Amino acid sequence: LHDALPISDNASGIISLAQAAALSGYHQIYLGYLCRNGKLKGFKVGRNWVTTKEALAEFQAANKNGSSE
């Protein structure tokens, strides 16, 4: 799963799904669903999914019209 999301030297861009939910307005559980189904780039750290602000912004830009599936 790590291949799905390249990690740069600056790991500060990595955010938890709770942080992503606060930034995006999407529910944390929905963001986890999107990660599991490959619609939002992310990976697991232990049992928790994480993503990046960049991946979240890409997802939001691609789904402006409300269609995410």
N, CA, C and O atoms as a MOPAC input file, in Angstrom:
PM7 MOZYME 1SCF
protein

 N      0.81100 1    -1.20000 1     0.00000 1
 C      0.00000 1     0.00000 1     0.00000 1
 C      0.85000 1     1.25800 1     0.00000 1
 O      0.38400 1     2.32000 1    -0.41200 1
 N      2.07500 1     1.15500 1     0.45100 1
 C      2.92800 1     2.33600 1     0.48400 1
 C      3.24200 1     2.83400 1    -0.91700 1
 O      3.55500 1     4.01100 1    -1.09400 1
 N      3.16500 1     1.95300 1    -1.92500 1
 C      3.44100 1     2.36800 1    -3.29500 1
 C      2.37800 1     3.32400 1    -3.81200 1
 O      2.63800 1     4.08200 1    -4.74600 1
 N      1.20200 1     3.30500 1    -3.23400 1
 C      0.11700 1     4.14600 1    -3.69800 1
 C      0.32200 1     5.61000 1    -3.33600 1
 O     -0.30400 1     6.48900 1    -3.92900 1
 N      1.17500 1     5.87400 1    -2.38600 1
 C      1.36400 1     7.24600 1    -1.92000 1
 C      2.84000 1     7.50300 1    -1.67300 1
 O      3.36800 1     7.13800 1    -0.62200 1
 N      3.51100 1     8.13000 1    -2.63400 1
 C      4.93200 1     8.39500 1    -2.41100 1
 C      5.13100 1     9.36300 1    -1.25100 1
 O      4.42400 1    10.36400 1    -1.13400 1
 N      6.08900 1     9.05700 1    -0.40900 1
 C      6.36100 1     9.89300 1     0.75700 1
 C      7.61500 1    10.70700 1     0.46200 1
 O      8.66100 1    10.15200 1     0.12300 1
 N      7.50400 1    12.00800 1     0.59200 1
 C      8.65900 1    12.87000 1     0.37400 1
 C      9.51000 1    12.90600 1     1.63500 1
 O      9.15100 1    12.33300 1     2.66300 1
 N     10.63700 1    13.58800 1     1.53500 1
 C     11.50800 1    13.72600 1     2.70600 1
 C     10.81500 1    14.49900 1     3.81900 1
 O     11.13300 1    14.31600 1     4.99400 1
 N      9.86800 1    15.36200 1     3.45400 1
 C      9.13900 1    16.15500 1     4.43900 1
 C      7.86200 1    15.41500 1     4.81200 1
 O      6.85500 1    15.53500 1     4.11400 1
 N      7.88600 1    14.66700 1     5.87800 1
 C      6.73600 1    13.85700 1     6.28700 1
 C      5.66200 1    14.69100 1     6.97000 1
 O      4.63100 1    14.14900 1     7.36700 1
 N      5.87600 1    15.99300 1     7.11800 1
 C      4.89600 1    16.82300 1     7.81100 1
 C      3.60400 1    16.95900 1     7.02000 1
 O      2.59100 1    17.38400 1     7.57500 1
 N      3.61300 1    16.60900 1     5.73600 1
 C      2.40600 1    16.67100 1     4.92200 1
 C      1.44700 1    15.54300 1     5.22400 1
 O      0.29500 1    15.58200 1     4.79200 1
 N      1.89700 1    14.53200 1     5.96200 1
 C      1.04500 1    13.39000 1     6.28900 1
 C      0.09900 1    13.78600 1     7.41400 1
 O      0.51600 1    14.32400 1     8.44000 1
 N     -1.18400 1    13.50900 1     7.19900 1
 C     -2.19300 1    13.85700 1     8.19600 1
 C     -3.08000 1    12.64400 1     8.47600 1
 O     -3.25500 1    11.77300 1     7.62500 1
 N     -3.62200 1    12.61000 1     9.66600 1
 C     -4.56300 1    11.54800 1    10.01800 1
 C     -5.88900 1    11.81400 1     9.32300 1
 O     -6.13500 1    12.92300 1     8.84800 1
 N     -6.73200 1    10.81300 1     9.26400 1
 C     -8.04400 1    11.01900 1     8.66200 1
 C     -8.91000 1    11.93000 1     9.52600 1
 O     -9.82100 1    12.58200 1     9.01600 1
 N     -8.63400 1    11.98000 1    10.83600 1
 C     -9.35800 1    12.92200 1    11.69500 1
 C     -9.01200 1    14.35200 1    11.29300 1
 O     -9.88900 1    15.21400 1    11.23100 1
 N     -7.73300 1    14.60100 1    11.02000 1
 C     -7.31400 1    15.92700 1    10.57000 1
 C     -7.88500 1    16.22000 1     9.18300 1
 O     -8.33500 1    17.33400 1     8.91400 1
 N     -7.86400 1    15.22300 1     8.31000 1
 C     -8.40500 1    15.39500 1     6.96400 1
 C     -9.90200 1    15.69800 1     7.01800 1
 O    -10.41000 1    16.49500 1     6.22900 1
 N    -10.59900 1    15.06100 1     7.94800 1
 C    -12.03500 1    15.30700 1     8.09900 1
 C    -12.28100 1    16.75000 1     8.53600 1
 O    -13.19800 1    17.40400 1     8.03900 1
 N    -11.46800 1    17.24200 1     9.45800 1
 C    -11.62100 1    18.61600 1     9.92800 1
 C    -11.34600 1    19.61700 1     8.81000 1
 O    -11.99600 1    20.65900 1     8.72800 1
 N    -10.38000 1    19.29700 1     7.95200 1
 C    -10.02700 1    20.19400 1     6.85500 1
 C    -11.04100 1    20.17000 1     5.71700 1
 O    -11.29800 1    21.19100 1     5.07900 1
 N    -11.61400 1    18.99300 1     5.47100 1
 C    -12.42900 1    18.81400 1     4.26700 1
 C    -13.92800 1    18.90500 1     4.48500 1
 O    -14.67300 1    19.24800 1     3.56800 1
 N    -14.37000 1    18.59900 1     5.69400 1
 C    -15.80600 1    18.55100 1     5.93200 1
 C    -16.38900 1    17.16400 1     5.69400 1
 O    -17.55200 1    16.92000 1     6.01500 1
 N    -15.58700 1    16.24100 1     5.12800 1
 C    -16.03300 1    14.85300 1     4.98200 1
 C    -15.88500 1    14.15200 1     6.32300 1
 O    -15.04400 1    14.53400 1     7.13700 1
 N    -16.69400 1    13.13300 1     6.55400 1
 C    -16.59500 1    12.37000 1     7.79500 1
 C    -15.37400 1    11.45800 1     7.74500 1
 O    -15.01200 1    10.95100 1     6.68400 1
 N    -14.75200 1    11.25600 1     8.88600 1
 C    -13.55100 1    10.41900 1     8.98100 1
 C    -13.80900 1     8.99600 1     8.46400 1
 O    -12.94900 1     8.41500 1     7.80200 1
 N    -14.96200 1     8.44500 1     8.75600 1
 C    -15.28200 1     7.08200 1     8.30200 1
 C    -15.38600 1     7.03300 1     6.78200 1
 O    -14.94800 1     6.06600 1     6.15700 1
 N    -15.96900 1     8.07800 1     6.18500 1
 C    -16.07500 1     8.14400 1     4.72300 1
 C    -14.68800 1     8.25000 1     4.09200 1
 O    -14.42900 1     7.62400 1     3.06400 1
 N    -13.80100 1     9.02700 1     4.69000 1
 C    -12.44500 1     9.13900 1     4.16500 1
 C    -11.72300 1     7.79400 1     4.23500 1
 O    -10.97200 1     7.44900 1     3.32200 1
 N    -11.93900 1     7.03700 1     5.29900 1
 C    -11.36800 1     5.69200 1     5.40400 1
 C    -11.88800 1     4.78100 1     4.31600 1
 O    -11.13900 1     3.99100 1     3.74300 1
 N    -13.18200 1     4.89200 1     4.03100 1
 C    -13.80000 1     4.12500 1     2.94600 1
 C    -13.13100 1     4.47200 1     1.61400 1
 O    -12.82300 1     3.58400 1     0.81900 1
 N    -12.90900 1     5.76600 1     1.37600 1
 C    -12.27600 1     6.20100 1     0.13400 1
 C    -10.85600 1     5.66900 1     0.02900 1
 O    -10.43100 1     5.26100 1    -1.05200 1
 N    -10.11700 1     5.66600 1     1.12600 1
 C     -8.75300 1     5.12200 1     1.12200 1
 C     -8.76900 1     3.62900 1     0.82800 1
 O     -7.99600 1     3.14600 1     0.00100 1
 N     -9.64400 1     2.90300 1     1.50300 1
 C     -9.71200 1     1.45300 1     1.29700 1
 C    -10.05700 1     1.09200 1    -0.13800 1
 O     -9.62200 1     0.05700 1    -0.64300 1
 N    -10.83400 1     1.93800 1    -0.79300 1
 C    -11.26700 1     1.65900 1    -2.15800 1
 C    -10.41600 1     2.35400 1    -3.21200 1
 O    -10.73700 1     2.30600 1    -4.40000 1
 N     -9.33300 1     2.99900 1    -2.78500 1
 C     -8.39400 1     3.58900 1    -3.72400 1
 C     -8.83400 1     4.89700 1    -4.34300 1
 O     -8.21300 1     5.35900 1    -5.30000 1
 N     -9.87400 1     5.50200 1    -3.83300 1
 C    -10.35200 1     6.77500 1    -4.38800 1
 C     -9.63600 1     7.97300 1    -3.76900 1
 O     -9.59000 1     9.05000 1    -4.36500 1
 N     -9.08100 1     7.78600 1    -2.58300 1
 C     -8.25900 1     8.79600 1    -1.91700 1
 C     -6.92400 1     8.12800 1    -1.61700 1
 O     -6.88400 1     7.06600 1    -0.99600 1
 N     -5.83600 1     8.74300 1    -2.05400 1
 C     -4.51800 1     8.16500 1    -1.80200 1
 C     -4.23500 1     8.19700 1    -0.30600 1
 O     -4.35300 1     9.23800 1     0.34100 1
 N     -3.86700 1     7.06600 1     0.22200 1
 C     -3.56400 1     6.96200 1     1.63500 1
 C     -2.92300 1     5.62400 1     1.93300 1
 O     -2.82300 1     4.76400 1     1.05800 1
 N     -2.49500 1     5.45200 1     3.15500 1
 C     -1.91300 1     4.17700 1     3.57200 1
 C     -2.11400 1     4.01100 1     5.06900 1
 O     -2.44800 1     4.96000 1     5.77800 1
 N     -1.90500 1     2.80100 1     5.52900 1
 C     -2.11400 1     2.50700 1     6.94700 1
 C     -0.81200 1     2.65100 1     7.72100 1
 O      0.25500 1     2.23300 1     7.27000 1
 N     -0.93000 1     3.24600 1     8.88300 1
 C      0.15100 1     3.28400 1     9.85900 1
 C     -0.41800 1     2.56500 1    11.07000 1
 O     -1.26000 1     3.10100 1    11.79100 1
 N      0.05400 1     1.34900 1    11.28100 1
 C     -0.57700 1     0.51800 1    12.31000 1
 C     -1.97100 1     0.16600 1    11.83700 1
 O     -2.13500 1    -0.41300 1    10.76300 1
 N     -2.97100 1     0.50600 1    12.62000 1
 C     -4.34300 1     0.21500 1    12.20900 1
 C     -5.07800 1     1.44700 1    11.70700 1
 O     -6.26600 1     1.38400 1    11.38900 1
 N     -4.36100 1     2.57900 1    11.63700 1
 C     -4.98200 1     3.84300 1    11.23500 1
 C     -4.58500 1     4.24600 1     9.82700 1
 O     -3.42800 1     4.10500 1     9.43100 1
 N     -5.55000 1     4.74500 1     9.08100 1
 C     -5.27700 1     5.28200 1     7.75500 1
 C     -4.77900 1     6.70700 1     7.88500 1
 O     -5.23400 1     7.46000 1     8.74600 1
 N     -3.83600 1     7.07200 1     7.02100 1
 C     -3.35300 1     8.44400 1     6.92400 1
 C     -3.32400 1     8.83200 1     5.45300 1
 O     -3.31700 1     7.97100 1     4.57300 1
 N     -3.30700 1    10.11400 1     5.19800 1
 C     -3.22900 1    10.63900 1     3.84000 1
 C     -2.35300 1    11.88200 1     3.89000 1
 O     -1.68200 1    12.13000 1     4.89200 1
 N     -2.35600 1    12.65400 1     2.82900 1
 C     -1.61900 1    13.92000 1     2.82600 1
 C     -2.57000 1    15.04400 1     2.46200 1
 O     -3.62800 1    14.81700 1     1.87500 1
 N     -2.18200 1    16.25000 1     2.81800 1
 C     -2.98600 1    17.41000 1     2.43800 1
 C     -3.08500 1    17.49600 1     0.91900 1
 O     -4.12300 1    17.87400 1     0.37500 1
 N     -2.00000 1    17.14400 1     0.24500 1
 C     -1.97600 1    17.18400 1    -1.21800 1
 C     -2.96200 1    16.17500 1    -1.80800 1
 O     -3.71100 1    16.50900 1    -2.72600 1
 N     -2.96700 1    14.95900 1    -1.29300 1
 C     -3.89100 1    13.93900 1    -1.78800 1
 C     -5.33500 1    14.34400 1    -1.52300 1
 O     -6.20900 1    14.10800 1    -2.35700 1
 N     -5.58900 1    14.94800 1    -0.37800 1
 C     -6.93500 1    15.41500 1    -0.04300 1
 C     -7.36600 1    16.51800 1    -1.00100 1
 O     -8.50400 1    16.53000 1    -1.47100 1
 N     -6.45600 1    17.44100 1    -1.28700 1
 C     -6.76800 1    18.53400 1    -2.22000 1
 C     -7.03900 1    17.98800 1    -3.61600 1
 O     -7.94600 1    18.46200 1    -4.30000 1
 N     -6.25800 1    16.99100 1    -4.04800 1
 C     -6.47800 1    16.36400 1    -5.36200 1
 C     -7.85300 1    15.70700 1    -5.40800 1
 O     -8.57500 1    15.84500 1    -6.39500 1
 N     -8.21100 1    15.00000 1    -4.35600 1
 C     -9.51700 1    14.34800 1    -4.31100 1
 C    -10.63000 1    15.38500 1    -4.38100 1
 O    -11.59400 1    15.21800 1    -5.12800 1
 N    -10.49800 1    16.44800 1    -3.60900 1
 C    -11.53900 1    17.48200 1    -3.58200 1
 C    -11.65000 1    18.17200 1    -4.94900 1
 O    -12.75600 1    18.46600 1    -5.40400 1
 N    -10.52700 1    18.42700 1    -5.59500 1
 C    -10.54900 1    19.06700 1    -6.91900 1
 C    -11.21200 1    18.16400 1    -7.95700 1
 O    -11.94400 1    18.63500 1    -8.82700 1
 N    -10.94900 1    16.86900 1    -7.85500 1
 C    -11.51600 1    15.92400 1    -8.81400 1
 C    -13.00300 1    15.66700 1    -8.57400 1
 O    -13.69300 1    15.14200 1    -9.44800 1
 N    -13.49000 1    16.03300 1    -7.40300 1
 C    -14.87100 1    15.73700 1    -7.03800 1
 C    -15.64200 1    16.97600 1    -6.63500 1
 O    -16.49000 1    16.92600 1    -5.74400 1
 N    -15.35100 1    18.08200 1    -7.28700 1
 C    -16.01600 1    19.35200 1    -6.95600 1
 C    -17.52100 1    19.27700 1    -7.11500 1
 O    -18.26200 1    19.88100 1    -6.33900 1
 N    -17.98200 1    18.53500 1    -8.12500 1
 C    -19.41000 1    18.50800 1    -8.41800 1
 C    -20.18900 1    17.55800 1    -7.52100 1
 O    -21.38100 1    17.33700 1    -7.73200 1
 N    -19.52400 1    17.00000 1    -6.52900 1
 C    -20.21300 1    16.14700 1    -5.57400 1
 C    -20.25800 1    14.68200 1    -5.95300 1
 O    -20.77000 1    13.86800 1    -5.18500 1
 N    -19.72800 1    14.31800 1    -7.13300 1
 C    -19.71300 1    12.91200 1    -7.50900 1
 C    -18.35300 1    12.33300 1    -7.19000 1
 O    -17.36000 1    12.69700 1    -7.82000 1
 N    -18.29400 1    11.44800 1    -6.23300 1
 C    -17.01100 1    10.87000 1    -5.84000 1
 C    -16.93100 1     9.39600 1    -6.16800 1
 O    -15.90300 1     8.76600 1    -5.91900 1
 N    -17.98700 1     8.83400 1    -6.72000 1
 C    -17.95700 1     7.39400 1    -6.97600 1
 C    -18.31400 1     7.06500 1    -8.37900 1
 O    -18.33400 1     5.89200 1    -8.75200 1

